[in-house]
Amino acid sequence: MTNSYHPIEQGKRTAIVDILRGWAILGVVIGNYCGLPHISVPNETNSLLSEILSKFDQFFFAGKSWTLLTILFGYGFAILINNVTEKGKNPVTFFSWRMFLLFILAFIHSAFWFGDILKDYAFLGLVLLLFYKCSAKTLGIISAVLILIIPFVMAYIKSFNFERIDIISNPEYLKLYYSGNWLEFFKFNLLASFYQQIIAPGYAITAHIVMLGCMLFGVMLQKLNFFDRLNEMKKLLKYVLISSLVIAVIIGVVFFVAIEYKAGFLKFFHPYFWLILSTMVFIATGITLLFVNGKLKTIFSYFSAGGKMTLTNYIAQNILAALIFSGIGLGIKATMPYWFFFALAIFVFILQLFISKWWLSKYNYGPIEWLWRCASYRKLFPLKKKKQSEIISEVRTV
């Protein structure tokens, strides 16, 4: 018997986790596509429909999608660490190599899309290795502390007089984006990624604290076997649903009034991410309860397929946007109304769900997921699913 170790088989995956990933990737494509008008000289004209869709995005998706995806990254990290450790392998060595590969993928993706989040996951994935032996209680305490200090950190960071170089709406840099030259296009995205994220304190510090808190929370959920015990937690889920909604409404009202009247406390206490996280918990809990109660089975089956191919779908969404709007593709300048980008995002996502469902009926993994797995384990895994006749033949042989 060989002491080999393998990635988690598709049949052993927790369905709700993939469904939530599918929902999160919907929010990500809406956020990314609706942010495309920023890659141009600002255009202020908007219709009533655009305003309505913008508010819908702001409440249901903006910030909620990537925070949910980050929690699920932490959850997946814990499962993978357990899987590797049980096989007698060094989890630190294995996961460090896996995050190095993710960073390479992130660099390639950043050349096409300046809003890449994979590089942050690769970095924070290494930080998670410091906590993988912690108990669920310890992880919960650390995560709670990080979440509690966020409003103070955000207010402090916003007080910085940091001179931000605006790449994405600067006509001089936009020439690179629309030039049609691949190298200049890559240069634009890498510069935008560097100036808008890597060295911008609001993102580099505040957003990373949020991400780390979410990842640790995800690891805690796995240690509690949370998603495998949903049926026994229906009462808790209902309590979380109601309480998170109440908290989100209270914070939302207070925050809106504070912004409107320029309240002084915002200089030292900025609860923006509390609003984001409480709303995200409400939405994720609502989806989970629908799943537990057996609702929307057909829709959830498609979301699950999309969630199993999160990495492929995420990268494909952004490369497609580049091919439509940048100079290396159609060069359609992002000056259309908001509703156009929202509708385009929905169309692309629905198309991806159908493609994901079809792909996974024939293959074990999404194409990028498969490449990442093979490189991580340094072993070639079968991509194409075996036919029923081949399985029967193997069983008879055994």
Short mmCIF file of C-alpha atoms in Angstrom, two decimals:
data_model
loop_
_atom_site.label_atom_id
_atom_site.label_comp_id
_atom_site.label_asym_id
_atom_site.label_seq_id
_atom_site.Cartn_x
_atom_site.Cartn_y
_atom_site.Cartn_z
CA MET A 1 0.00 0.00 0.00
CA THR A 2 1.54 3.31 -1.11
CA ASN A 3 1.41 6.38 1.07
CA SER A 4 0.11 8.62 -1.71
CA TYR A 5 -2.20 11.54 -1.24
CA HIS A 6 -4.89 12.81 -3.53
CA PRO A 7 -7.14 15.84 -3.89
CA ILE A 8 -10.68 15.62 -2.62
CA GLU A 9 -12.89 13.62 -4.97
CA GLN A 10 -15.80 15.51 -6.53
CA GLY A 11 -18.32 13.10 -5.01
CA LYS A 12 -17.10 13.89 -1.50
CA ARG A 13 -17.47 17.65 -1.81
CA THR A 14 -19.98 19.46 0.38
CA ALA A 15 -22.70 20.65 -2.02
CA ILE A 16 -23.64 23.85 -0.17
CA VAL A 17 -20.04 25.06 -0.26
CA ASP A 18 -19.99 24.85 -4.06
CA ILE A 19 -23.42 26.52 -4.25
CA LEU A 20 -22.16 29.41 -2.14
CA ARG A 21 -19.06 29.64 -4.33
CA GLY A 22 -21.34 29.80 -7.35
CA TRP A 23 -23.33 32.64 -5.78
CA ALA A 24 -20.12 34.46 -4.87
CA ILE A 25 -18.71 34.20 -8.38
CA LEU A 26 -21.96 35.75 -9.68
CA GLY A 27 -21.37 38.75 -7.43
CA VAL A 28 -17.75 38.94 -8.51
CA VAL A 29 -18.57 39.12 -12.22
CA ILE A 30 -21.26 41.75 -11.59
CA GLY A 31 -18.84 43.83 -9.53
CA ASN A 32 -16.01 43.50 -12.04
CA TYR A 33 -18.11 44.19 -15.12
CA CYS A 34 -20.02 47.07 -13.55
CA GLY A 35 -16.65 48.54 -12.60
CA LEU A 36 -15.52 48.55 -16.22
CA PRO A 37 -16.83 52.11 -16.88
CA HIS A 38 -14.11 53.29 -14.49
CA ILE A 39 -11.57 52.24 -17.15
CA SER A 40 -12.36 55.40 -19.09
CA VAL A 41 -12.88 59.09 -18.65
CA PRO A 42 -15.76 59.31 -16.12
CA ASN A 43 -19.28 59.31 -17.59
CA GLU A 44 -21.95 60.54 -15.20
CA THR A 45 -25.09 59.91 -17.29
CA ASN A 46 -27.27 57.11 -15.92
CA SER A 47 -30.90 56.03 -16.41
CA LEU A 48 -33.43 55.10 -13.73
CA LEU A 49 -32.90 51.41 -14.56
CA SER A 50 -29.16 51.82 -14.06
CA GLU A 51 -29.74 53.48 -10.70
CA ILE A 52 -32.03 50.65 -9.54
CA LEU A 53 -29.58 47.95 -10.65
CA SER A 54 -26.72 49.86 -9.03
CA LYS A 55 -28.56 49.89 -5.68
CA PHE A 56 -29.39 46.18 -6.09
CA ASP A 57 -25.71 45.41 -6.70
CA GLN A 58 -24.68 47.60 -3.80
CA PHE A 59 -26.96 45.77 -1.35
CA PHE A 60 -26.66 42.15 -2.50
CA PHE A 61 -23.23 41.81 -4.07
CA ALA A 62 -20.75 44.68 -3.60
CA GLY A 63 -18.16 43.50 -1.09
CA LYS A 64 -20.33 40.54 -0.02
CA SER A 65 -19.16 38.25 -2.81
CA TRP A 66 -15.41 38.42 -2.28
CA THR A 67 -15.76 38.24 1.51
CA LEU A 68 -17.91 35.10 1.16
CA LEU A 69 -15.45 33.64 -1.33
CA THR A 70 -12.64 34.38 1.13
CA ILE A 71 -14.40 32.50 3.94
CA LEU A 72 -14.80 29.52 1.62
CA PHE A 73 -11.11 29.75 0.70
CA GLY A 74 -10.28 29.34 4.40
CA TYR A 75 -12.71 26.43 4.62
CA GLY A 76 -11.09 24.72 1.62
CA PHE A 77 -7.63 25.39 3.06
CA ALA A 78 -8.52 23.51 6.26
CA ILE A 79 -9.91 20.52 4.35
CA LEU A 80 -6.82 20.34 2.16
CA ILE A 81 -4.45 20.59 5.13
CA ASN A 82 -6.31 17.76 6.88
CA ASN A 83 -6.21 15.63 3.75
CA VAL A 84 -2.47 16.09 3.29
CA THR A 85 -1.66 15.62 7.00
CA GLU A 86 -3.66 12.37 7.20
CA LYS A 87 -1.50 10.96 4.41
CA GLY A 88 1.68 11.64 6.38
CA LYS A 89 2.88 14.54 4.25
CA ASN A 90 4.22 17.89 5.42
CA PRO A 91 1.28 20.33 5.07
CA VAL A 92 3.50 23.41 5.26
CA THR A 93 5.72 22.30 2.37
CA PHE A 94 2.77 21.17 0.28
CA PHE A 95 0.62 24.26 0.79
CA SER A 96 3.55 26.67 0.36
CA TRP A 97 4.21 25.10 -3.03
CA ARG A 98 0.50 25.32 -3.88
CA MET A 99 0.39 29.02 -2.97
CA PHE A 100 3.53 29.66 -5.02
CA LEU A 101 1.74 28.17 -8.01
CA LEU A 102 -1.30 30.32 -7.25
CA PHE A 103 0.89 33.41 -7.16
CA ILE A 104 2.25 32.57 -10.63
CA LEU A 105 -1.30 32.15 -11.88
CA ALA A 106 -2.23 35.44 -10.19
CA PHE A 107 0.60 37.27 -11.97
CA ILE A 108 -0.56 35.95 -15.34
CA HIS A 109 -4.15 36.86 -14.52
CA SER A 110 -3.11 40.34 -13.31
CA ALA A 111 -1.65 41.00 -16.75
CA PHE A 112 -5.20 40.68 -18.09
CA TRP A 113 -7.18 42.06 -15.15
CA PHE A 114 -5.94 44.66 -12.67
CA GLY A 115 -8.52 43.71 -10.04
CA ASP A 116 -7.07 40.24 -9.42
CA ILE A 117 -7.64 38.81 -5.94
CA LEU A 118 -5.66 35.58 -6.39
CA LYS A 119 -2.40 37.27 -5.41
CA ASP A 120 -3.98 38.22 -2.08
CA TYR A 121 -5.14 34.65 -1.54
CA ALA A 122 -1.65 33.35 -2.36
CA PHE A 123 -0.08 35.70 0.20
CA LEU A 124 -2.66 35.19 2.94
CA GLY A 125 -2.71 31.45 2.27
CA LEU A 126 0.86 31.38 3.54
CA VAL A 127 -0.15 33.42 6.59
CA LEU A 128 -2.87 30.84 7.32
CA LEU A 129 -0.16 28.22 7.83
CA LEU A 130 0.63 29.97 11.12
CA PHE A 131 -2.85 29.10 12.40
CA TYR A 132 -3.75 25.69 10.98
CA LYS A 133 -3.04 23.92 14.29
CA CYS A 134 -5.18 26.33 16.31
CA SER A 135 -8.41 25.15 17.88
CA ALA A 136 -11.80 26.34 16.63
CA LYS A 137 -12.15 28.49 19.76
CA THR A 138 -8.80 30.22 19.19
CA LEU A 139 -9.58 30.80 15.52
CA GLY A 140 -12.95 32.28 16.45
CA ILE A 141 -11.39 34.67 18.94
CA ILE A 142 -8.68 35.86 16.51
CA SER A 143 -11.20 36.25 13.70
CA ALA A 144 -13.57 38.20 15.97
CA VAL A 145 -10.79 40.54 17.12
CA LEU A 146 -9.77 41.27 13.52
CA ILE A 147 -13.38 42.01 12.55
CA LEU A 148 -13.91 44.22 15.62
CA ILE A 149 -10.87 46.42 14.94
CA ILE A 150 -11.64 46.93 11.24
CA PRO A 151 -13.75 50.14 11.67
CA PHE A 152 -10.96 51.76 13.67
CA VAL A 153 -8.25 50.66 11.24
CA MET A 154 -10.27 51.83 8.24
CA ALA A 155 -10.90 55.26 9.78
CA TYR A 156 -7.20 55.60 10.60
CA ILE A 157 -6.09 54.55 7.10
CA LYS A 158 -8.57 56.98 5.49
CA SER A 159 -6.91 59.80 7.44
CA PHE A 160 -3.67 59.24 5.54
CA ASN A 161 -2.75 61.89 3.01
CA PHE A 162 -1.73 59.26 0.52
CA GLU A 163 -1.28 60.52 -3.02
CA ARG A 164 -2.92 57.89 -5.18
CA ILE A 165 -1.93 57.61 -8.83
CA ASP A 166 -5.17 57.08 -10.74
CA ILE A 167 -4.27 54.70 -13.54
CA ILE A 168 -7.65 53.48 -14.76
CA SER A 169 -9.17 56.88 -15.61
CA ASN A 170 -6.01 58.75 -16.61
CA PRO A 171 -6.05 59.44 -20.40
CA GLU A 172 -2.27 58.92 -20.60
CA TYR A 173 -2.51 55.41 -19.14
CA LEU A 174 -5.74 54.61 -20.96
CA LYS A 175 -3.77 54.84 -24.20
CA LEU A 176 -1.98 51.67 -23.08
CA TYR A 177 -5.26 49.88 -22.44
CA TYR A 178 -6.73 50.72 -25.83
CA SER A 179 -3.50 50.64 -27.88
CA GLY A 180 -3.99 47.12 -29.22
CA ASN A 181 -0.41 46.28 -28.25
CA TRP A 182 -0.30 43.25 -25.93
CA LEU A 183 2.75 44.46 -23.99
CA GLU A 184 1.22 47.89 -23.41
CA PHE A 185 -2.05 46.26 -22.34
CA PHE A 186 -0.17 44.06 -19.85
CA LYS A 187 1.74 47.10 -18.63
CA PHE A 188 -1.52 48.98 -17.97
CA ASN A 189 -2.99 46.14 -15.89
CA LEU A 190 0.17 45.48 -13.90
CA LEU A 191 0.61 49.20 -13.16
CA ALA A 192 -3.04 49.52 -12.15
CA SER A 193 -2.75 46.46 -9.92
CA PHE A 194 0.36 47.89 -8.28
CA TYR A 195 -0.92 51.42 -7.68
CA GLN A 196 -4.62 50.68 -7.05
CA GLN A 197 -4.08 47.69 -4.75
CA ILE A 198 -0.58 46.64 -3.74
CA ILE A 199 0.62 50.02 -2.41
CA ALA A 200 -2.77 51.62 -1.69
CA PRO A 201 -3.13 51.56 2.14
CA GLY A 202 -6.91 51.18 2.03
CA TYR A 203 -6.55 47.92 0.13
CA ALA A 204 -3.14 46.72 1.27
CA ILE A 205 -3.98 47.07 4.97
CA THR A 206 -7.74 47.27 5.57
CA ALA A 207 -8.86 44.78 2.92
CA HIS A 208 -6.19 42.29 3.93
CA ILE A 209 -7.25 42.40 7.57
CA VAL A 210 -10.80 41.69 6.42
CA MET A 211 -9.60 38.83 4.23
CA LEU A 212 -7.51 37.28 6.99
CA GLY A 213 -10.41 37.51 9.43
CA CYS A 214 -12.71 35.84 6.89
CA MET A 215 -10.19 33.10 6.10
CA LEU A 216 -9.69 32.26 9.77
CA PHE A 217 -13.45 32.16 10.20
CA GLY A 218 -13.62 29.70 7.30
CA VAL A 219 -10.98 27.49 8.91
CA MET A 220 -12.97 27.58 12.15
CA LEU A 221 -16.14 26.48 10.31
CA GLN A 222 -14.31 23.46 8.92
CA LYS A 223 -12.94 22.49 12.34
CA LEU A 224 -16.52 22.58 13.61
CA ASN A 225 -17.70 20.50 10.62
CA PHE A 226 -20.27 23.24 10.20
CA PHE A 227 -21.39 22.52 6.63
CA ASP A 228 -21.73 18.80 7.36
CA ARG A 229 -24.10 19.43 10.29
CA LEU A 230 -26.59 21.80 8.72
CA ASN A 231 -29.68 19.69 9.43
CA GLU A 232 -29.05 19.78 13.16
CA MET A 233 -28.38 23.52 13.03
CA LYS A 234 -31.63 24.76 11.48
CA LYS A 235 -32.61 26.71 14.59
CA LEU A 236 -29.17 28.30 14.78
CA LEU A 237 -29.31 29.22 11.09
CA LYS A 238 -32.71 30.88 11.55
CA TYR A 239 -31.37 32.82 14.52
CA VAL A 240 -28.31 33.93 12.52
CA LEU A 241 -30.54 34.90 9.58
CA ILE A 242 -32.74 37.18 11.68
CA SER A 243 -29.98 38.64 13.86
CA SER A 244 -27.66 39.36 10.90
CA LEU A 245 -30.52 41.13 9.09
CA VAL A 246 -31.29 43.27 12.14
CA ILE A 247 -27.62 44.13 12.59
CA ALA A 248 -27.22 44.95 8.88
CA VAL A 249 -30.27 47.23 8.90
CA ILE A 250 -29.17 49.07 12.05
CA ILE A 251 -25.60 49.56 10.82
CA GLY A 252 -26.87 50.53 7.36
CA VAL A 253 -29.22 53.21 8.69
CA VAL A 254 -26.64 54.63 11.10
CA PHE A 255 -23.94 54.57 8.42
CA PHE A 256 -26.17 56.27 5.83
CA VAL A 257 -27.16 59.04 8.25
CA ALA A 258 -23.52 59.46 9.35
CA ILE A 259 -22.35 59.82 5.75
CA GLU A 260 -25.21 62.18 4.88
CA TYR A 261 -24.50 64.50 7.82
CA LYS A 262 -20.71 63.95 7.86
CA ALA A 263 -20.71 62.67 11.43
CA GLY A 264 -17.53 63.31 13.36
CA PHE A 265 -17.19 59.73 14.63
CA LEU A 266 -16.39 58.55 11.09
CA LYS A 267 -12.93 60.05 11.57
CA PHE A 268 -12.07 57.34 14.10
CA PHE A 269 -14.77 54.69 13.54
CA HIS A 270 -15.84 53.67 10.00
CA PRO A 271 -18.28 50.68 10.07
CA TYR A 272 -18.38 50.09 6.30
CA PHE A 273 -17.07 46.52 6.50
CA TRP A 274 -19.36 45.69 9.42
CA LEU A 275 -22.24 46.48 7.07
CA ILE A 276 -20.69 44.38 4.31
CA LEU A 277 -20.03 41.37 6.54
CA SER A 278 -23.39 41.38 8.34
CA THR A 279 -25.23 41.57 5.00
CA MET A 280 -23.04 38.81 3.56
CA VAL A 281 -23.82 36.55 6.53
CA PHE A 282 -27.55 37.24 6.08
CA ILE A 283 -27.46 36.34 2.37
CA ALA A 284 -25.24 33.27 2.80
CA THR A 285 -27.42 32.00 5.66
CA GLY A 286 -30.56 32.53 3.60
CA ILE A 287 -29.12 30.49 0.72
CA THR A 288 -28.03 27.77 3.15
CA LEU A 289 -31.51 27.54 4.69
CA LEU A 290 -33.09 27.24 1.23
CA PHE A 291 -30.67 24.42 0.47
CA VAL A 292 -31.32 22.62 3.77
CA ASN A 293 -35.07 22.85 3.19
CA GLY A 294 -34.72 21.31 -0.27
CA LYS A 295 -35.70 24.42 -2.23
CA LEU A 296 -34.49 25.52 -5.70
CA LYS A 297 -32.81 22.16 -6.38
CA THR A 298 -32.45 22.68 -10.13
CA ILE A 299 -31.05 26.19 -9.80
CA PHE A 300 -28.71 25.11 -7.02
CA SER A 301 -27.41 22.23 -9.16
CA TYR A 302 -26.24 24.77 -11.73
CA PHE A 303 -24.75 27.05 -9.07
CA SER A 304 -22.94 24.03 -7.65
CA ALA A 305 -21.43 23.25 -11.05
CA GLY A 306 -20.29 26.86 -11.41
CA GLY A 307 -18.85 26.76 -7.88
CA LYS A 308 -16.82 23.64 -8.61
CA MET A 309 -15.14 25.59 -11.43
CA THR A 310 -14.73 28.85 -9.51
CA LEU A 311 -11.13 29.43 -10.55
CA THR A 312 -11.76 28.72 -14.24
CA ASN A 313 -14.92 30.82 -14.31
CA TYR A 314 -13.32 33.73 -12.45
CA ILE A 315 -10.35 33.95 -14.80
CA ALA A 316 -12.48 33.35 -17.91
CA GLN A 317 -14.83 36.20 -16.94
CA ASN A 318 -12.01 38.71 -16.76
CA ILE A 319 -10.16 37.57 -19.87
CA LEU A 320 -13.45 37.79 -21.77
CA ALA A 321 -13.93 41.36 -20.52
CA ALA A 322 -10.43 42.21 -21.73
CA LEU A 323 -11.17 40.77 -25.17
CA ILE A 324 -14.38 42.79 -25.44
CA PHE A 325 -13.33 46.17 -24.08
CA SER A 326 -9.56 46.54 -24.42
CA GLY A 327 -7.48 47.29 -27.47
CA ILE A 328 -6.25 43.71 -27.75
CA GLY A 329 -9.84 42.68 -28.52
CA LEU A 330 -12.84 44.54 -29.86
CA GLY A 331 -11.79 47.80 -28.24
CA ILE A 332 -15.34 48.77 -27.25
CA LYS A 333 -14.84 51.72 -24.92
CA ALA A 334 -16.61 51.30 -21.58
CA THR A 335 -18.98 54.28 -22.00
CA MET A 336 -22.28 52.36 -22.08
CA PRO A 337 -24.83 52.78 -19.25
CA TYR A 338 -24.58 50.78 -16.04
CA TRP A 339 -27.47 48.48 -16.96
CA PHE A 340 -25.53 47.24 -20.02
CA PHE A 341 -22.63 45.98 -17.90
CA PHE A 342 -24.99 44.47 -15.33
CA ALA A 343 -26.91 42.61 -18.05
CA LEU A 344 -23.65 41.49 -19.69
CA ALA A 345 -22.40 40.11 -16.37
CA ILE A 346 -25.62 38.15 -15.83
CA PHE A 347 -25.47 36.79 -19.39
CA VAL A 348 -21.84 35.70 -19.03
CA PHE A 349 -22.54 34.05 -15.67
CA ILE A 350 -25.58 32.11 -16.92
CA LEU A 351 -23.57 30.97 -19.94
CA GLN A 352 -20.81 29.81 -17.59
CA LEU A 353 -23.29 27.83 -15.49
CA PHE A 354 -24.47 25.87 -18.52
CA ILE A 355 -20.91 25.34 -19.73
CA SER A 356 -19.82 24.25 -16.24
CA LYS A 357 -22.70 21.78 -15.99
CA TRP A 358 -21.84 20.32 -19.41
CA TRP A 359 -18.09 20.25 -18.73
CA LEU A 360 -18.41 18.44 -15.40
CA SER A 361 -20.64 15.82 -16.99
CA LYS A 362 -17.61 14.79 -19.06
CA TYR A 363 -14.62 15.86 -16.97
CA ASN A 364 -13.59 15.55 -13.32
CA TYR A 365 -12.38 19.12 -12.85
CA GLY A 366 -12.45 22.51 -14.49
CA PRO A 367 -9.43 23.00 -16.82
CA ILE A 368 -7.57 25.47 -14.59
CA GLU A 369 -8.49 23.54 -11.44
CA TRP A 370 -7.07 20.41 -13.05
CA LEU A 371 -3.79 22.11 -14.02
CA TRP A 372 -3.43 23.55 -10.51
CA ARG A 373 -4.10 20.18 -8.89
CA CYS A 374 -1.65 18.32 -11.12
CA ALA A 375 1.06 20.92 -10.50
CA SER A 376 0.31 20.99 -6.74
CA TYR A 377 0.52 17.22 -6.29
CA ARG A 378 3.17 16.85 -9.02
CA LYS A 379 1.14 14.05 -10.46
CA LEU A 380 -1.05 13.71 -13.53
CA PHE A 381 -4.66 13.10 -12.54
CA PRO A 382 -7.27 11.89 -15.04
CA LEU A 383 -9.20 14.84 -16.44
CA LYS A 384 -11.81 12.96 -18.44
CA LYS A 385 -14.42 10.95 -16.56
CA LYS A 386 -14.50 7.23 -17.11
CA LYS A 387 -17.45 5.80 -19.00
CA GLN A 388 -19.85 3.52 -17.15
CA SER A 389 -18.61 0.52 -19.14
CA GLU A 390 -15.01 1.23 -18.07
CA ILE A 391 -16.05 1.43 -14.40
CA ILE A 392 -17.96 -1.87 -14.63
CA SER A 393 -14.96 -3.48 -16.31
CA GLU A 394 -12.63 -2.31 -13.52
CA VAL A 395 -15.03 -3.61 -10.83
CA ARG A 396 -15.18 -7.02 -12.49
CA THR A 397 -11.38 -7.10 -12.75
CA VAL A 398 -11.03 -6.36 -9.03
#
